[in-house]
Coordinates of C-alpha atoms in Angstrom, one line a residue:
M1 CA 32.0 -14.0 -54.2
S2 CA 34.8 -12.6 -56.4
E3 CA 38.5 -13.1 -55.6
A4 CA 39.1 -9.4 -55.3
L5 CA 36.3 -9.0 -52.7
I6 CA 37.7 -12.0 -50.7
Q7 CA 41.2 -10.4 -50.6
R8 CA 39.7 -7.1 -49.5
V9 CA 37.9 -8.7 -46.5
K10 CA 41.1 -10.5 -45.5
K11 CA 43.0 -7.2 -45.6
L12 CA 40.4 -5.5 -43.4
E13 CA 40.6 -8.4 -40.8
E14 CA 44.4 -8.0 -40.7
E15 CA 44.1 -4.3 -40.0
L16 CA 41.5 -4.9 -37.3
E17 CA 43.8 -7.4 -35.6
S18 CA 46.7 -5.0 -35.8
L19 CA 44.7 -2.2 -34.1
R20 CA 43.6 -4.6 -31.3
S21 CA 47.2 -5.6 -30.7
Q22 CA 48.3 -1.9 -30.5
L23 CA 45.5 -1.1 -28.1
K24 CA 46.4 -4.0 -25.9
D25 CA 50.1 -3.0 -25.8
R26 CA 49.2 0.6 -24.9
S27 CA 46.8 -0.4 -22.0
G28 CA 49.6 -2.7 -20.7
D29 CA 52.0 0.3 -20.6
D30 CA 49.4 2.5 -18.8
P31 CA 47.4 0.5 -16.2
E32 CA 45.4 3.6 -15.2
M33 CA 43.8 3.7 -18.7
E34 CA 42.1 0.4 -18.0
K35 CA 40.9 1.6 -14.6
S36 CA 39.5 4.8 -16.0
S37 CA 37.6 3.2 -18.9
P38 CA 33.9 2.9 -18.1
S39 CA 32.4 -0.6 -18.1
P40 CA 29.5 -1.2 -20.5
G41 CA 26.4 0.4 -19.1
E42 CA 28.3 2.6 -16.7
K43 CA 27.3 6.2 -16.9
T44 CA 29.9 8.9 -17.5
N45 CA 29.7 12.6 -17.7
S46 CA 31.0 14.8 -20.6
S47 CA 34.6 14.7 -19.3
G48 CA 34.7 10.9 -19.2
K49 CA 34.5 10.8 -15.4
K50 CA 32.1 8.4 -13.7
G51 CA 28.7 9.9 -12.8
R52 CA 27.6 10.3 -9.2
K53 CA 25.2 7.4 -9.4
A54 CA 28.2 5.1 -10.2
G55 CA 29.7 5.7 -6.8
K56 CA 28.4 4.7 -3.4
E57 CA 26.0 7.2 -2.0
R58 CA 27.3 9.1 1.0
P59 CA 25.2 8.2 4.1
F60 CA 23.3 11.1 5.7
D61 CA 24.6 12.0 9.2
F62 CA 21.5 12.4 11.3
S63 CA 23.6 12.7 14.5
S64 CA 24.9 16.1 13.4
H65 CA 21.4 17.6 13.2
P66 CA 18.9 18.7 15.9
R67 CA 15.6 16.8 16.3
R68 CA 12.3 18.4 16.9
H69 CA 9.1 16.8 18.3
V70 CA 6.3 18.1 16.2
A71 CA 2.6 17.5 15.4
L72 CA 1.6 17.2 11.8
R73 CA -2.0 17.7 10.7
L74 CA -3.0 15.9 7.4
A75 CA -5.9 15.3 5.2
Y76 CA -6.4 12.4 2.9
L77 CA -9.0 10.7 0.6
G78 CA -9.0 7.1 1.9
W79 CA -11.1 5.6 -0.9
A80 CA -8.1 4.0 -2.7
Y81 CA -6.3 2.8 0.4
Q82 CA -6.6 -0.2 2.7
G83 CA -6.8 2.1 5.8
F84 CA -4.5 4.6 7.5
A85 CA -2.2 2.3 9.5
V86 CA 0.6 0.2 8.1
Q87 CA -0.4 -3.5 7.7
E88 CA 1.5 -6.7 7.3
N89 CA -0.4 -8.0 4.3
T90 CA -0.4 -4.8 2.2
D91 CA 1.6 -1.6 1.7
N92 CA -1.3 0.3 0.2
T93 CA -2.0 2.4 3.2
V94 CA -1.8 6.1 3.9
E95 CA 0.8 5.6 6.6
A96 CA 3.0 3.7 4.2
R97 CA 3.0 6.6 1.8
L98 CA 3.6 9.0 4.7
F99 CA 6.7 7.2 5.9
E100 CA 8.0 6.9 2.3
A101 CA 7.9 10.7 2.1
L102 CA 9.5 11.2 5.5
L103 CA 12.4 8.9 4.6
K104 CA 12.8 10.4 1.1
T105 CA 13.1 13.9 2.5
R106 CA 15.4 12.6 5.2
L107 CA 13.3 14.1 8.0
I108 CA 13.7 10.8 9.9
R109 CA 16.3 8.1 10.1
D110 CA 13.7 5.3 10.4
R111 CA 10.3 4.7 11.9
Q112 CA 11.6 2.9 15.0
S113 CA 13.6 5.9 16.3
S114 CA 11.1 8.6 15.2
N115 CA 8.9 8.6 18.4
Y116 CA 5.8 8.3 16.3
H117 CA 2.1 8.4 17.4
R118 CA -1.1 8.7 15.5
C119 CA -4.4 10.2 16.7
G120 CA -6.8 7.8 14.9
R121 CA -6.6 4.6 13.0
T122 CA -9.1 4.9 10.1
D123 CA -10.4 1.8 8.3
K124 CA -10.2 0.9 4.7
G125 CA -12.0 3.5 2.5
V126 CA -12.3 6.0 5.3
S127 CA -11.0 9.6 4.7
A128 CA -9.7 12.3 7.1
F129 CA -9.7 16.1 7.1
S130 CA -7.8 16.5 10.3
Q131 CA -5.8 13.4 11.2
V132 CA -2.9 14.3 13.5
I133 CA 0.4 12.5 14.1
T134 CA 3.3 13.4 16.4
I135 CA 6.9 12.6 15.4
D136 CA 10.5 13.6 15.9
L137 CA 11.8 15.4 12.7
R138 CA 15.2 16.7 11.6
S139 CA 15.5 20.4 12.5
T140 CA 17.7 23.4 12.0
Q141 CA 17.2 24.8 15.5
F142 CA 20.7 24.5 17.1
C143 CA 19.7 27.3 19.5
G144 CA 17.0 25.0 21.0
G145 CA 13.3 25.6 21.4
L146 CA 10.1 23.7 22.2
G147 CA 10.5 20.0 21.5
V148 CA 14.1 20.5 20.2
T149 CA 16.9 18.0 21.1
V150 CA 20.4 19.4 20.2
P151 CA 23.1 16.8 19.3
E152 CA 25.7 16.3 22.0
N153 CA 28.7 15.6 19.7
V154 CA 28.4 18.9 17.7
D155 CA 29.8 22.3 18.6
V156 CA 26.6 24.4 18.4
S157 CA 28.2 27.7 19.3
A158 CA 28.8 28.7 15.7
K159 CA 25.4 27.4 14.5
A160 CA 23.1 28.6 17.2
K161 CA 21.4 31.5 15.5
S162 CA 17.9 32.3 16.7
D163 CA 16.8 33.8 13.4
I164 CA 17.2 30.7 11.3
P165 CA 13.7 29.3 10.4
D166 CA 13.0 25.7 10.8
L167 CA 12.6 23.4 7.8
P168 CA 9.5 23.9 5.6
Y169 CA 8.0 20.5 6.7
V170 CA 4.7 21.0 4.9
K171 CA 6.2 22.0 1.6
M172 CA 8.9 19.3 1.7
L173 CA 6.4 16.5 2.4
N174 CA 3.7 17.6 0.0
R175 CA 6.2 17.7 -2.9
V176 CA 6.7 13.9 -2.6
L177 CA 3.3 12.7 -1.2
P178 CA 0.5 11.5 -3.5
L179 CA -2.1 14.2 -4.4
D180 CA -4.8 12.4 -2.3
V181 CA -2.6 12.8 0.9
R182 CA -1.8 16.4 2.0
I183 CA 0.0 17.9 5.0
L184 CA -2.0 20.9 6.2
D185 CA 0.2 22.4 8.9
W186 CA 2.5 21.6 11.7
A187 CA 3.1 22.6 15.3
P188 CA 6.1 22.3 17.7
A189 CA 5.2 20.1 20.6
A190 CA 6.7 19.2 24.0
E191 CA 8.9 16.1 24.0
G192 CA 6.3 13.9 25.8
F193 CA 3.3 15.1 23.8
S194 CA 1.4 12.3 22.0
A195 CA -1.2 12.5 19.3
R196 CA -2.8 9.4 20.6
F197 CA -2.9 10.1 24.4
D198 CA -3.2 13.9 24.5
C199 CA -6.2 14.2 22.1
Q200 CA -9.1 15.9 23.9
S201 CA -11.8 14.7 21.4
R202 CA -12.3 13.2 18.0
T203 CA -15.1 14.1 15.6
Y204 CA -16.4 11.9 12.8
R205 CA -18.8 12.8 10.0
Y206 CA -20.8 10.3 8.0
Y207 CA -22.5 11.6 4.8
F208 CA -25.7 10.3 3.3
P209 CA -28.6 11.4 1.0
R210 CA -32.2 11.8 2.3
G211 CA -33.6 9.2 -0.1
A212 CA -36.7 7.7 1.6
L213 CA -35.2 8.1 5.1
D214 CA -37.0 9.8 8.0
V215 CA -34.2 12.2 8.8
A216 CA -36.0 13.9 11.7
L217 CA -36.5 10.5 13.4
M218 CA -32.8 9.7 12.8
A219 CA -31.8 13.0 14.4
D220 CA -33.9 12.3 17.5
A221 CA -32.5 8.8 17.8
A222 CA -28.9 10.0 17.5
K223 CA -29.2 11.8 20.8
R224 CA -29.6 8.5 22.6
Y225 CA -25.9 7.8 21.9
E226 CA -24.7 10.8 24.0
G227 CA -23.2 10.0 27.4
T228 CA -21.0 7.2 28.7
H229 CA -22.1 3.8 27.6
D230 CA -20.9 0.3 27.0
F231 CA -20.7 0.0 23.2
R232 CA -19.7 -3.7 22.9
N233 CA -22.9 -4.3 20.8
L234 CA -22.1 -1.3 18.5
C235 CA -18.5 -2.2 17.4
K236 CA -16.4 -5.0 16.1
M237 CA -14.6 -6.9 18.8
D238 CA -10.9 -6.1 18.8
V239 CA -9.7 -8.4 21.6
G240 CA -6.7 -9.4 19.5
N241 CA -5.3 -5.9 20.0
G242 CA -6.0 -6.0 23.8
V243 CA -9.3 -4.1 23.8
L244 CA -11.2 -5.4 26.8
Q245 CA -13.0 -2.3 28.0
F246 CA -15.9 -1.1 25.9
E247 CA -17.1 2.0 27.8
R248 CA -16.8 5.1 25.7
T249 CA -18.0 8.7 26.2
I250 CA -19.9 10.4 23.4
L251 CA -20.0 14.2 23.9
S252 CA -22.5 15.0 21.1
A253 CA -24.3 13.2 18.3
V254 CA -26.3 15.1 15.8
V255 CA -27.8 14.7 12.3
R256 CA -27.6 17.9 10.1
S257 CA -28.1 19.1 6.6
V258 CA -25.0 19.7 4.5
D259 CA -26.6 22.9 3.3
P260 CA -26.1 25.4 6.2
D261 CA -29.3 27.3 5.3
P262 CA -31.6 24.5 4.0
A263 CA -34.9 25.3 2.4
S264 CA -37.9 23.2 3.5
S265 CA -38.0 20.4 1.0
D266 CA -38.3 16.6 0.7
D267 CA -35.9 16.3 -2.2
P268 CA -34.4 12.7 -2.0
Y269 CA -31.1 14.1 -3.3
D270 CA -30.6 16.4 -0.3
L271 CA -27.4 15.5 1.6
F272 CA -27.0 15.2 5.3
F273 CA -24.4 14.0 7.8
F274 CA -24.3 12.3 11.1
E275 CA -21.7 14.0 13.3
I276 CA -20.4 12.4 16.4
K277 CA -17.9 13.7 18.8
G278 CA -16.3 11.6 21.5
L279 CA -13.2 11.1 23.6
A280 CA -12.2 7.9 21.8
F281 CA -13.9 5.2 19.7
L282 CA -13.9 1.4 19.3
Y283 CA -13.1 -0.5 16.1
H284 CA -15.9 0.1 13.5
Q285 CA -18.0 1.8 16.2
V286 CA -19.1 4.8 14.1
R287 CA -20.1 2.6 11.2
C288 CA -22.1 0.3 13.5
M289 CA -23.9 3.4 15.1
M290 CA -24.7 4.7 11.6
A291 CA -26.1 1.3 10.6
L292 CA -28.7 1.5 13.4
L293 CA -29.6 5.1 12.4
L294 CA -30.2 4.0 8.8
L295 CA -32.4 1.1 10.0
I296 CA -34.4 3.6 12.1
G297 CA -34.6 6.1 9.2
Q298 CA -36.1 3.3 7.0
K299 CA -38.6 2.5 9.8
L300 CA -37.2 -1.0 10.1
E301 CA -36.3 -0.5 13.7
A302 CA -37.7 1.8 16.4
P303 CA -35.4 4.4 18.1
E304 CA -35.6 2.3 21.3
I305 CA -33.3 -0.3 19.6
I306 CA -30.3 2.0 20.6
N307 CA -31.2 1.9 24.3
Q308 CA -31.7 -1.8 24.2
L309 CA -28.3 -2.5 22.6
L310 CA -26.6 -0.1 25.1
D311 CA -28.1 -2.2 27.9
V312 CA -25.5 -5.0 27.9
Q313 CA -27.0 -6.5 31.1
K314 CA -30.3 -7.3 29.2
N315 CA -28.6 -7.8 25.8
P316 CA -25.1 -9.2 26.5
R317 CA -24.6 -10.5 22.9
K318 CA -24.3 -8.4 19.8
P319 CA -27.1 -9.2 17.2
Q320 CA -26.4 -9.8 13.6
Y321 CA -26.6 -6.6 11.4
S322 CA -24.5 -5.1 8.6
M323 CA -22.2 -2.1 9.1
A324 CA -22.7 1.0 7.1
V325 CA -20.4 1.2 4.1
D326 CA -17.0 2.8 4.5
Y327 CA -16.5 5.6 1.9
P328 CA -18.9 8.3 3.4
L329 CA -17.0 8.3 6.7
V330 CA -14.5 11.1 7.5
L331 CA -12.3 11.7 10.6
Y332 CA -13.3 15.4 10.6
E333 CA -11.5 16.9 13.6
C334 CA -9.0 16.0 16.3
Q335 CA -8.9 18.5 19.1
F336 CA -5.7 19.3 21.1
D337 CA -4.8 21.9 23.7
G338 CA -1.6 23.8 23.8
L339 CA -0.6 23.5 20.1
S340 CA 0.2 26.5 18.0
W341 CA -0.3 25.5 14.4
K342 CA 1.9 27.0 11.7
Q343 CA 0.5 27.4 8.2
D344 CA 2.1 28.3 4.9
P345 CA -0.4 30.3 2.8
E346 CA 1.2 29.1 -0.4
E347 CA 0.8 25.5 0.7
V348 CA -2.8 26.1 1.7
N349 CA -3.5 27.3 -1.8
H350 CA -1.8 24.2 -3.3
V351 CA -4.0 21.9 -1.1
L352 CA -7.1 23.9 -2.1
S353 CA -6.2 23.5 -5.8
A354 CA -5.8 19.7 -5.3
L355 CA -9.1 19.4 -3.5
Q356 CA -10.8 21.6 -6.1
L357 CA -9.6 19.3 -8.9
H358 CA -11.0 16.2 -7.0
W359 CA -14.2 18.1 -6.4
T360 CA -14.6 19.1 -10.1
Q361 CA -14.2 15.6 -11.3
S362 CA -16.6 14.2 -8.7
A363 CA -19.2 16.9 -9.2
V364 CA -19.3 16.5 -12.9
K365 CA -19.6 12.7 -12.6
T366 CA -22.4 13.2 -10.0
Q367 CA -24.3 15.5 -12.4
V368 CA -23.9 13.0 -15.3
L369 CA -25.5 10.3 -13.1
H370 CA -28.2 12.7 -11.9
G371 CA -29.0 13.7 -15.4
M372 CA -29.4 10.0 -16.4
M373 CA -31.7 9.3 -13.5
Q374 CA -33.8 12.4 -14.3
G375 CA -34.1 11.2 -17.9
L376 CA -35.3 7.7 -16.8
E377 CA -37.8 9.3 -14.3
A378 CA -39.2 11.4 -17.2
W379 CA -39.6 8.3 -19.3
S380 CA -41.5 6.5 -16.6
V381 CA -44.2 9.3 -16.6
F382 CA -45.4 8.2 -20.0

């Protein structure tokens, strides 16, 4: 390195040290300068002020807002979830996503104080078209109304206007929920109304292809489920949750074609569903009932097997058999009296669009598989 270059470097170092010294003197004269200077990594806006995220977020004052007891009706595709209800060993449940949305939109303070009830507890892989929950949500109705609790520490005289609409619950939640979980509508409910205890009936559907099944025999056998019976041989024992009574009432049990106007055919690709309507159901009851129907449809068991298993005096112990798989099962309807459901046409269209997207993808994949099977069947002719 040349002597001139070395001298140049030393001169630059001296100038740098001089600038540092001046800056230190200036910050010592004005202590506010040091306070206002952002730390490394701290975000500032264009004027040099700290951004909002740098400060502590102001807590939301739920006590200054009315609460309203409401029913929410939701649909979800359960195939990617470990069930509806929150579980200790996983957060991959529909209910976990639902409460994340409720907290994010600040419709509730927390689950513990939300007066929450659910109508049904669907298993891993099971979907729902009409699941219903009841819960207390933040409201705008200072003037009161069905299910409204007005805060005591707030002067409501200036805020009590009857023409103020309530919060758009469906829109708020659907904007933050996953696309496979959708709120359909909501209804105001009386304070003591419970989605669990005030449900008049629950309807499940289980979809299946004809294949080589005797569908007519299955339809005849399904009628044997109707009435009040002891279903301990047609469920999974859930004694750990305090279930010690196994009598349940089945209002109807039918096997129908998916096509509302089916032509007479024996096409193995025709789709059917087992629809069962009851007051309440035991753990895995519907899948156990469907398992028996599939055995009957395959002629592996006679229809009388249902009567035999419902007679717990003669058959007090459940025999070994495999449950029907989970993904074709849907909680199709939960029936309530006295609820006036409120729909938003725009949100209905959004839900339809989401379902149409899922249907398009699934229908195309189904046709790809069908085409491959038809090709293999054509080869086997030669």
